[in-house]
mmCIF file of C-alpha atoms and ligand atoms in Angstrom:
data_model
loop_
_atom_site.group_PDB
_atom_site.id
_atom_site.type_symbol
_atom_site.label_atom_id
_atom_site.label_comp_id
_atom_site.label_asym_id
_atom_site.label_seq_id
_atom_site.Cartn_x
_atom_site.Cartn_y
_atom_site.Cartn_z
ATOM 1 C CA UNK A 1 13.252 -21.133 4.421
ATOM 2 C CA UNK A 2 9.681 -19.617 4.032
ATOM 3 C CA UNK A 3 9.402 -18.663 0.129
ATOM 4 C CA UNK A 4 9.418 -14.549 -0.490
ATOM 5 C CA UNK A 5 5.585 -13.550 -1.200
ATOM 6 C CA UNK A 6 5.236 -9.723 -2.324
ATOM 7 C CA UNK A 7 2.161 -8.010 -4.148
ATOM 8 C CA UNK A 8 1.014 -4.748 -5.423
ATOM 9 C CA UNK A 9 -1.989 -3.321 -3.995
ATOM 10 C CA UNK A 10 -3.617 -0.747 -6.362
ATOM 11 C CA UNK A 11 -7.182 1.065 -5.291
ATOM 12 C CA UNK A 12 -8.627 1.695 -8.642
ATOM 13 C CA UNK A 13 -9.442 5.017 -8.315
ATOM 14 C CA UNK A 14 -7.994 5.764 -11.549
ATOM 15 C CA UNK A 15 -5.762 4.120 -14.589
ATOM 16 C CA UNK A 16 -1.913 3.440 -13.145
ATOM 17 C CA UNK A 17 -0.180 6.281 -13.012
ATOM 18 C CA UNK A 18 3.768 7.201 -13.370
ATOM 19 C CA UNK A 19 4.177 6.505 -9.442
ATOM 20 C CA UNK A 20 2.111 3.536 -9.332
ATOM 21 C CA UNK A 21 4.021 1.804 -11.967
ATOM 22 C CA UNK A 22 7.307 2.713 -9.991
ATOM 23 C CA UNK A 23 5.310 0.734 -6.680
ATOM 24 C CA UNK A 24 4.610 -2.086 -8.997
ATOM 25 C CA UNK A 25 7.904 -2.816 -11.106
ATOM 26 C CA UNK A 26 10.084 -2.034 -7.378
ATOM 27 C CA UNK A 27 7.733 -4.895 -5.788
ATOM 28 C CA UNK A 28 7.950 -6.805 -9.255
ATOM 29 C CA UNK A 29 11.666 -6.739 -9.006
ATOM 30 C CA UNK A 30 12.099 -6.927 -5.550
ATOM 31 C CA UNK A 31 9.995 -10.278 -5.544
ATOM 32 C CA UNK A 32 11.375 -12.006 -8.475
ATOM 33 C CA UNK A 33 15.092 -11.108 -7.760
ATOM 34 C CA UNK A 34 14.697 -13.815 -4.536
ATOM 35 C CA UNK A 35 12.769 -16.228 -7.059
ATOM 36 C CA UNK A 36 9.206 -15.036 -4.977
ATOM 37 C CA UNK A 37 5.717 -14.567 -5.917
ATOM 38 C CA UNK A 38 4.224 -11.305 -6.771
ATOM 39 C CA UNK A 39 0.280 -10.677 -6.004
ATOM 40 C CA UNK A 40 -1.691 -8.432 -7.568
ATOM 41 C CA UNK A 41 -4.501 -7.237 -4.918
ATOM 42 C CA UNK A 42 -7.561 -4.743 -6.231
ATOM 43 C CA UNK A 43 -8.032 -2.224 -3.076
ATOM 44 C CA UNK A 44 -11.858 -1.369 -4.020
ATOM 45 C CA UNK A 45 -12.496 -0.602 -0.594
ATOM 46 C CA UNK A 46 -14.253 2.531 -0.630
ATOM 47 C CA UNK A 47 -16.621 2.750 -3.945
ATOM 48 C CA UNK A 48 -17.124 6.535 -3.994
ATOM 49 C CA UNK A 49 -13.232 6.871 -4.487
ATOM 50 C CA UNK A 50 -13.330 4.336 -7.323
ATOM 51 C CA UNK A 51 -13.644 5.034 -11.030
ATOM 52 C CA UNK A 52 -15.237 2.780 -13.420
ATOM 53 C CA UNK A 53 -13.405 0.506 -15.209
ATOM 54 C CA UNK A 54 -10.209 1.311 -13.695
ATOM 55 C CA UNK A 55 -9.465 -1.805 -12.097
ATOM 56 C CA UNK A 56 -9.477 -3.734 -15.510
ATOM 57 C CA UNK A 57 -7.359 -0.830 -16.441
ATOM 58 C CA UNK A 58 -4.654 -1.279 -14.222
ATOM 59 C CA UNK A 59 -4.565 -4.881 -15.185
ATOM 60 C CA UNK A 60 -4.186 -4.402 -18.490
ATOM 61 C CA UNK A 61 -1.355 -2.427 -18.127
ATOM 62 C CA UNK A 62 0.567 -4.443 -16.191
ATOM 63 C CA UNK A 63 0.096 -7.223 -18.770
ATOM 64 C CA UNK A 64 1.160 -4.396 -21.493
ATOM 65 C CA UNK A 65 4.156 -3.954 -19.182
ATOM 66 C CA UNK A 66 5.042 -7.975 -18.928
ATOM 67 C CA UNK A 67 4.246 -7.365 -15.385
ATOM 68 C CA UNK A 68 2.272 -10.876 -14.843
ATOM 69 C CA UNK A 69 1.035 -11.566 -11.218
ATOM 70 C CA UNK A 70 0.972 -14.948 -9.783
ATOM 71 C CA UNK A 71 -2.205 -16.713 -8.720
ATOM 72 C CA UNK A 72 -5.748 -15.203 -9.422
ATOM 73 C CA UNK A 73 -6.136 -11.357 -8.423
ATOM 74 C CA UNK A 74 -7.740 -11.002 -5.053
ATOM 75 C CA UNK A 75 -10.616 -8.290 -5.029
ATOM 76 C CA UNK A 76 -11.246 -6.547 -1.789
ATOM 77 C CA UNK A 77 -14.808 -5.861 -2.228
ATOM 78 C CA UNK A 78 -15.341 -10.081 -2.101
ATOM 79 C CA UNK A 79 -13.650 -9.928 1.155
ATOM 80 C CA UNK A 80 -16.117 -8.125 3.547
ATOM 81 C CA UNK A 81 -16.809 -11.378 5.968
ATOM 82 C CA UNK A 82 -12.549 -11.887 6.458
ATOM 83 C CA UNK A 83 -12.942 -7.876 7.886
ATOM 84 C CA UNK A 84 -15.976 -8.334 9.456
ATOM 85 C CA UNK A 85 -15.788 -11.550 11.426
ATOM 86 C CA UNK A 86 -12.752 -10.250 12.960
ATOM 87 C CA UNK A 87 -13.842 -6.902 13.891
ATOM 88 C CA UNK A 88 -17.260 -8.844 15.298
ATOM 89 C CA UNK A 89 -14.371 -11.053 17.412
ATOM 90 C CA UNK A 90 -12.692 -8.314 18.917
ATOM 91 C CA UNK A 91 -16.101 -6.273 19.574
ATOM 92 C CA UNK A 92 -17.001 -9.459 21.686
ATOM 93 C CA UNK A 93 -13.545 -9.357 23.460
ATOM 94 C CA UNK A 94 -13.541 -5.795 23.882
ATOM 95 C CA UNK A 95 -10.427 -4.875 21.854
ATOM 96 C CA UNK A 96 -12.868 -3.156 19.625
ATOM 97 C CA UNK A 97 -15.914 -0.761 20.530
ATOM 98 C CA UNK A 98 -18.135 1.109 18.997
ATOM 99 C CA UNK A 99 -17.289 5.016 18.322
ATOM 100 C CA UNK A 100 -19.843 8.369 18.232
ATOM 101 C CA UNK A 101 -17.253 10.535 18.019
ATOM 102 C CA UNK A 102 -17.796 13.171 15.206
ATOM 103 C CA UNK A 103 -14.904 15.273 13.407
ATOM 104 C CA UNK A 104 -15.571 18.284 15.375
ATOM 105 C CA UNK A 105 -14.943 16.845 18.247
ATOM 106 C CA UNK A 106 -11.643 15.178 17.599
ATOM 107 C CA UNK A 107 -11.021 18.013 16.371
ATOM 108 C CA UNK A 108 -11.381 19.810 20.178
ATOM 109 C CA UNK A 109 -9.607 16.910 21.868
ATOM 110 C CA UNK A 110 -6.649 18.255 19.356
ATOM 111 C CA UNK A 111 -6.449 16.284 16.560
ATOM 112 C CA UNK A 112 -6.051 12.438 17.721
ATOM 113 C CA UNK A 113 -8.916 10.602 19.560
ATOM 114 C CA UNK A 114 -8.320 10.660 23.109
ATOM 115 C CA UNK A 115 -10.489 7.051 24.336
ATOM 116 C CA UNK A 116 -13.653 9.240 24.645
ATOM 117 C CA UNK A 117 -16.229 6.288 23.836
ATOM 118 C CA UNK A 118 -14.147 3.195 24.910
ATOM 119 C CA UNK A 119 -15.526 3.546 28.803
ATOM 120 C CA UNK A 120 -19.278 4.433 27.693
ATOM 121 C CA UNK A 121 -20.309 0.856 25.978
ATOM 122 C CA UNK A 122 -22.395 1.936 23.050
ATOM 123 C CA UNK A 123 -24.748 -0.684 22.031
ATOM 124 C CA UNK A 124 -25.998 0.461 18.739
ATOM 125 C CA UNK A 125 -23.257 0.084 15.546
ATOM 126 C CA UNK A 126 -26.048 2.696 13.787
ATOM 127 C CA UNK A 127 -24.108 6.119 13.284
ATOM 128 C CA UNK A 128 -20.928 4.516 15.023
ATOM 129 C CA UNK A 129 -17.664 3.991 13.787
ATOM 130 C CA UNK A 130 -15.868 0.821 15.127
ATOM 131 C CA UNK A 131 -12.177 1.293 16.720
ATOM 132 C CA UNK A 132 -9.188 -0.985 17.757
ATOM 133 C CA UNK A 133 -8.033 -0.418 21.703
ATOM 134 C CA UNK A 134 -4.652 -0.348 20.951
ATOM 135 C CA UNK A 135 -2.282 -0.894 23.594
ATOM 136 C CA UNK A 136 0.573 -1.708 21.973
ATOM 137 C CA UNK A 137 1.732 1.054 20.054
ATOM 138 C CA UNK A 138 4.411 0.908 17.389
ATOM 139 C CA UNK A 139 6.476 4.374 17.454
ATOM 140 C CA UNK A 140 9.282 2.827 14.811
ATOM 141 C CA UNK A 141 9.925 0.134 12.622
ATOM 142 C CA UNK A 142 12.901 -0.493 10.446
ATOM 143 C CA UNK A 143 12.480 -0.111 6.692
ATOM 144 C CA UNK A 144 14.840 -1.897 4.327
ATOM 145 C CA UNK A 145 15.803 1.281 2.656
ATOM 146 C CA UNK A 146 15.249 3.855 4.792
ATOM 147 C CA UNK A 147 16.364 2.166 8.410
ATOM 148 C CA UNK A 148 14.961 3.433 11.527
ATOM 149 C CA UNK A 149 11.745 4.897 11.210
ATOM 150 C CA UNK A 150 10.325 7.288 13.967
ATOM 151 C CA UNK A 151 6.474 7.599 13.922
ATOM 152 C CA UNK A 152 4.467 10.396 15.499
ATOM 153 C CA UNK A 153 3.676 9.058 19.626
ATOM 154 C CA UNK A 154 -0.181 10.624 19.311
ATOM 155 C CA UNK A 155 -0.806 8.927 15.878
ATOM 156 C CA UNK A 156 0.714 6.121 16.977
ATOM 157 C CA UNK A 157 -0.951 5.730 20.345
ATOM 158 C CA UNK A 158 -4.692 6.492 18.833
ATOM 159 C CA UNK A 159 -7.617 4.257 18.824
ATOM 160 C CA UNK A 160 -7.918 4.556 15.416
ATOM 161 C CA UNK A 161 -10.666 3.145 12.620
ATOM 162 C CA UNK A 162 -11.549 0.016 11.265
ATOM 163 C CA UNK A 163 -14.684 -0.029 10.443
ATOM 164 C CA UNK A 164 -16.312 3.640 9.425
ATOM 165 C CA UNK A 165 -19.658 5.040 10.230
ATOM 166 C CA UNK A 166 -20.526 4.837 6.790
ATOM 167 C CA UNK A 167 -20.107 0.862 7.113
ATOM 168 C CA UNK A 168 -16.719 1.075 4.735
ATOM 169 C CA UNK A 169 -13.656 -0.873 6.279
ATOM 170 C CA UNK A 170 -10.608 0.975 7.005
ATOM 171 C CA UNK A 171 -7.737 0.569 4.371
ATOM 172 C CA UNK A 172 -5.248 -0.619 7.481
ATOM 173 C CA UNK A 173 -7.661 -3.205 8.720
ATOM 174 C CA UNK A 174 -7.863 -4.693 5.474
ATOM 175 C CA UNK A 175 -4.533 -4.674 4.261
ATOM 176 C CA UNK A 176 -3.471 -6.323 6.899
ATOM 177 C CA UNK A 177 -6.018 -8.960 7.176
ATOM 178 C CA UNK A 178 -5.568 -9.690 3.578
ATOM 179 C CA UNK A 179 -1.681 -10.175 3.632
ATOM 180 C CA UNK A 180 -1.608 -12.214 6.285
ATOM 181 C CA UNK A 181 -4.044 -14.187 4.819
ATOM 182 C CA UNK A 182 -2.000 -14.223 1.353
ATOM 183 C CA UNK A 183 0.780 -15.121 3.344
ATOM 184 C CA UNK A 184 2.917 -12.148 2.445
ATOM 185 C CA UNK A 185 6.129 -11.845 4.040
ATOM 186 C CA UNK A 186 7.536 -7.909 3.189
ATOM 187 C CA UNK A 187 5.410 -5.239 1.884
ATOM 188 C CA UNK A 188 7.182 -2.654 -0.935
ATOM 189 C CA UNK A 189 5.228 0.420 -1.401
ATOM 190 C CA UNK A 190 5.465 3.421 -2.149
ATOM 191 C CA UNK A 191 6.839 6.110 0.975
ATOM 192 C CA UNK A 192 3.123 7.828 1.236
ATOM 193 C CA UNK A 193 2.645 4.854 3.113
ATOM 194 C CA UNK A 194 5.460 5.077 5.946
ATOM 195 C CA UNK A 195 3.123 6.545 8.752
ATOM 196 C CA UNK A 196 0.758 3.875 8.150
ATOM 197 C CA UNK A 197 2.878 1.365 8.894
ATOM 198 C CA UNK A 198 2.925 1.513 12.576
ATOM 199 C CA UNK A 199 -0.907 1.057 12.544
ATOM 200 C CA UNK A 200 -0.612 -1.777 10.285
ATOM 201 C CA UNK A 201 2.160 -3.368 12.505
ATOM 202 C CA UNK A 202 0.264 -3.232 16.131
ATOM 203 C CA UNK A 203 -2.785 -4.328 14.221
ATOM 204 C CA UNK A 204 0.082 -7.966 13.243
ATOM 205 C CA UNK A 205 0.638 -7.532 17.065
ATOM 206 C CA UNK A 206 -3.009 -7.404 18.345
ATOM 207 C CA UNK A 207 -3.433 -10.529 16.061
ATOM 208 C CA UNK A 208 -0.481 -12.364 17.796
ATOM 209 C CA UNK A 209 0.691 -12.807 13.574
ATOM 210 C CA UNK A 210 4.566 -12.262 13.073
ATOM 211 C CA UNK A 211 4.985 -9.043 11.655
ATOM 212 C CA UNK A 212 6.545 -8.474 8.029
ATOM 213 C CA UNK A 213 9.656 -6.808 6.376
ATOM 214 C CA UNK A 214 9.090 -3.100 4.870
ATOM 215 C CA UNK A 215 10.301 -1.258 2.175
ATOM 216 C CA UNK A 216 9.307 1.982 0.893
ATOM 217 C CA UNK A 217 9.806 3.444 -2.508
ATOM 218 C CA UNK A 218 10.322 6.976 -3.326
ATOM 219 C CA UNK A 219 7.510 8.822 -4.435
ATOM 220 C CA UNK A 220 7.744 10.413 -7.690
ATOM 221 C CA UNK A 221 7.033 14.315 -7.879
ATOM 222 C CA UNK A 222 5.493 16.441 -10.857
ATOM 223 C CA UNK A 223 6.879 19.255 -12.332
ATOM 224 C CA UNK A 224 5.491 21.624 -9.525
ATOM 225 C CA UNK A 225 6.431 19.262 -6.980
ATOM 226 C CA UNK A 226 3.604 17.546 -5.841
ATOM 227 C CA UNK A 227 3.071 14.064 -5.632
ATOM 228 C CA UNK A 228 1.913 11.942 -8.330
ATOM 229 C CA UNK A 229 -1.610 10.775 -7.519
ATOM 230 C CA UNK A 230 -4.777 9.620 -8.707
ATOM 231 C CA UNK A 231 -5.859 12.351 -6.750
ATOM 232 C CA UNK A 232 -3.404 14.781 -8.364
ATOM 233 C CA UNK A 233 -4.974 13.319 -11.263
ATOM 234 C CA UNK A 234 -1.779 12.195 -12.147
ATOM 235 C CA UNK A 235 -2.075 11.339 -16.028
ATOM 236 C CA UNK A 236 -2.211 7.245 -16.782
ATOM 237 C CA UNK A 237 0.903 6.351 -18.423
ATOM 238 C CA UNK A 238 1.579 5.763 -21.603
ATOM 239 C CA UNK A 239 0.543 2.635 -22.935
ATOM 240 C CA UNK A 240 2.669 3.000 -26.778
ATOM 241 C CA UNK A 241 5.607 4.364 -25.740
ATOM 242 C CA UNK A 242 6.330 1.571 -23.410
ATOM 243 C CA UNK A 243 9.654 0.962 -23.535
ATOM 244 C CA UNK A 244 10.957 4.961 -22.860
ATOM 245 C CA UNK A 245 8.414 5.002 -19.630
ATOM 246 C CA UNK A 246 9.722 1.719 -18.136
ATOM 247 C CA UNK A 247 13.123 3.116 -18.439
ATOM 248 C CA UNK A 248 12.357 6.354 -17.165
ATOM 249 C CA UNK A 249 10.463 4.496 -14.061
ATOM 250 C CA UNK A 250 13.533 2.306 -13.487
ATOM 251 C CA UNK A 251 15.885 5.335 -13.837
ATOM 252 C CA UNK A 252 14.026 6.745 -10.992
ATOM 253 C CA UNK A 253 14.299 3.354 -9.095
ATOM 254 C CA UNK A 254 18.123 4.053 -9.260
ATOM 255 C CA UNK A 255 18.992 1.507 -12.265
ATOM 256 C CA UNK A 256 21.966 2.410 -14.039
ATOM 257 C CA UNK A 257 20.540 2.091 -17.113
ATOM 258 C CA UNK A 258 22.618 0.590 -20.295
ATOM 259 C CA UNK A 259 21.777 2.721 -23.320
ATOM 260 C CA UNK A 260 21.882 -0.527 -25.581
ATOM 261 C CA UNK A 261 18.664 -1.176 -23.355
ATOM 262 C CA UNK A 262 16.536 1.174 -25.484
ATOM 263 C CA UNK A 263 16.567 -1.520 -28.209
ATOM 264 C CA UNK A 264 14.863 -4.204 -25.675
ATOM 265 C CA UNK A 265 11.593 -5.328 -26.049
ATOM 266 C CA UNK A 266 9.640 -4.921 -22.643
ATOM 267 C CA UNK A 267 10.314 -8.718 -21.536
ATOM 268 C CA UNK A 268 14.212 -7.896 -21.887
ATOM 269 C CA UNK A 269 14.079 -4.896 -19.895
ATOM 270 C CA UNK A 270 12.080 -6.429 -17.243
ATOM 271 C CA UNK A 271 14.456 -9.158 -17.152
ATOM 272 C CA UNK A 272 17.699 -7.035 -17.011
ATOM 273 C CA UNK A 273 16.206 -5.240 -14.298
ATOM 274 C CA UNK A 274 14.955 -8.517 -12.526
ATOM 275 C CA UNK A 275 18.950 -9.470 -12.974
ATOM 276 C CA UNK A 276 20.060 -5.905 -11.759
ATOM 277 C CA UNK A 277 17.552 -4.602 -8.974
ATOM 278 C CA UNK A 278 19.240 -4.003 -5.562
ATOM 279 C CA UNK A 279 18.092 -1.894 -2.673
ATOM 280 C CA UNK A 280 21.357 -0.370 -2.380
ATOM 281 C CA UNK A 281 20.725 1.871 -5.721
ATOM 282 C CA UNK A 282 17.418 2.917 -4.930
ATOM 283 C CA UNK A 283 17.406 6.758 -3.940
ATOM 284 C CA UNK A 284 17.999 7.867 -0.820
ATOM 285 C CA UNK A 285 15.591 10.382 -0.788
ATOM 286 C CA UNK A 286 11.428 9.306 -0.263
ATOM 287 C CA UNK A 287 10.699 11.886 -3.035
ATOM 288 C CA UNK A 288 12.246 11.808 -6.815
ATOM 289 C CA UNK A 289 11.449 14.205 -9.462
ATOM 290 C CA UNK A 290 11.788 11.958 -12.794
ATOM 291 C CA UNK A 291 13.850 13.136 -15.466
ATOM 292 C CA UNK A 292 11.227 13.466 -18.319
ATOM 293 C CA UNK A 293 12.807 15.138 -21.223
ATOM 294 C CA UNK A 294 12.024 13.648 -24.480
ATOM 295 C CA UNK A 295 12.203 9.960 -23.075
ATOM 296 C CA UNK A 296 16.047 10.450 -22.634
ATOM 297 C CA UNK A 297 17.309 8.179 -19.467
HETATM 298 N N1 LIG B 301 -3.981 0.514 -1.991
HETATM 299 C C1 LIG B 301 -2.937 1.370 -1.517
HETATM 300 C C2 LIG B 301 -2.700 2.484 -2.533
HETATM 301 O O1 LIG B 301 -2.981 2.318 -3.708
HETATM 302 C C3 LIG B 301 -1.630 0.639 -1.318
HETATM 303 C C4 LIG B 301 -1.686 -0.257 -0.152
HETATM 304 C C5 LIG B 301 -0.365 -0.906 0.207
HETATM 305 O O2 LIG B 301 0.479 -1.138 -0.664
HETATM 306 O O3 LIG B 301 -0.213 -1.226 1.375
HETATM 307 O O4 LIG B 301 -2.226 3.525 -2.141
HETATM 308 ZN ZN1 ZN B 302 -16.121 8.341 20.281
#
């Protein structure tokens, strides 16, 4: 039997927030209840996103949370020549070609790309984005939580990105280059990333690479509803009160949590919920609101 490898992918574009640590203890758990490794991956893909110092940050507080990562953490920004030399490959072998397309005008052919610059053979990457032919499309997958998973035919039918105009590569492209190169076998994430997915599987088909298990988390919600995001500038989570927000993120993973569990240090919780995770309790729903009253779970 092949051994389980999971990871957490975090794009520092700000300290881990409430949801984040939800992605990363539900792959934790998920990994280390099936005795597998757990990789840590930094997704600084796309710089102008990124905030300083956040990627240390993250780290740090997944130490603080006894959340400790096998192997080295893999960086994408060292990683350019894995996405290039493959998009160079299929360029040559014409899965890929080069794209002038501007917003605008996907925007008149109705949203999706429609194949406009696959029959006209630009020659010159400058101003062009780069795009896969795909001709295998992936309308569903099965998620371990969530079963059958129907995915929009147009999305998942487009030529889409993998390299952009402005030279940045596209966050499908590299994910999936880098776990197949880490050799990860399911991906746990959080449900933002279920439409994704089909991309990221025809991209395992295109590359004749077995594709991997899913599971999606739900997605924590403020107050007001909205998702929790770096981009909601979601707040970081606290770093003192560790013990009442690890709770309160497993409550929301569906643990039923034992009160005498407020007395645990942070390695004892982990552990317990190591000993206790199953994808049966998590949620049904992809969106939770967590209970945050006073720390009481
Ligand atoms: N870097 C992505 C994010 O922070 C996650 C990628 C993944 O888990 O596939 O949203
Ligand atoms: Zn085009």
């Amino acid at each position: 039997m092949t051994q389980y490898i999971g990871r957490f992918a975090p794009s520092p574009s700000g300290p881990l927030h409430f949801g984040s640590l939800m992605a990363a203890l539900g792959s934790y758990f998920q990994a280390k209840s099936q005795q597998g490794q757990w990789l840590v991956r930094v997704e600084d893909l796309d710089p102008p996103r990124e905030q300083l110092g956040a990627a240390d940050s993250i780290l740090r507080t997944l130490e603080n949370y006894q959340l400790h990562w096998d192997g080295n953490v893999v960086y994408q920004s060292h990683r350019h020549d894995l996405y290039q030399t493959q998009i160079e490959q299929w360029l040559s072998s014409g899965e890929a070609y080069y794209c002038q397309c501007t917003r605008k005008q996907i925007k008149a052919m109705g949203g999706f790309y429609n194949g406009h610059c696959k029959p006209l053979n630009h020659q010159d990457p400058a101003g062009c984005a780069v795009r896969l032919h795909i001709d295998q499309p992936v309308t569903e997958f099965t998620d371990l939580k969530h079963g059958q998973i129907t995915l929009p035919q147009a999305l998942a039918e487009e030529d889409f990105i993998i390299k952009r105009r402005d030279g940045l590569y596209a966050y499908n492209l590299a994910v999936v280059l880098d776990d197949i190169d880490q050799g990860v076998t399911e991906v746990v994430r959080g449900a933002d990333l279920i439409e994704p997915t089909g991309r990221q599987m025809s991209l395992y088909h295109q590359l004749k690479q077995p594709t991997v298990s899913y599971l999606h988390l739900p997605l924590a919600l403020d107050e007001n509803g909205n998702k929790l995001s770096k981009q909601n500038h979601a707040p970081a989570i606290d770093e003192l009160d560790t013990q009442a927000t690890l709770l309160r993120a497993m409550d929301c993973l569906g643990f039923a949590i034992e009160p005498s569990l407020k007395d645990g240090t942070i390695e004892e919780i982990i552990q317990w919920g190591v000993q206790h995770w199953s994808i049966s309790q998590l949620p049904e729903s992809t969106e939770i609101t967590p209970r945050f009253s006073n720390g009481s779970v």
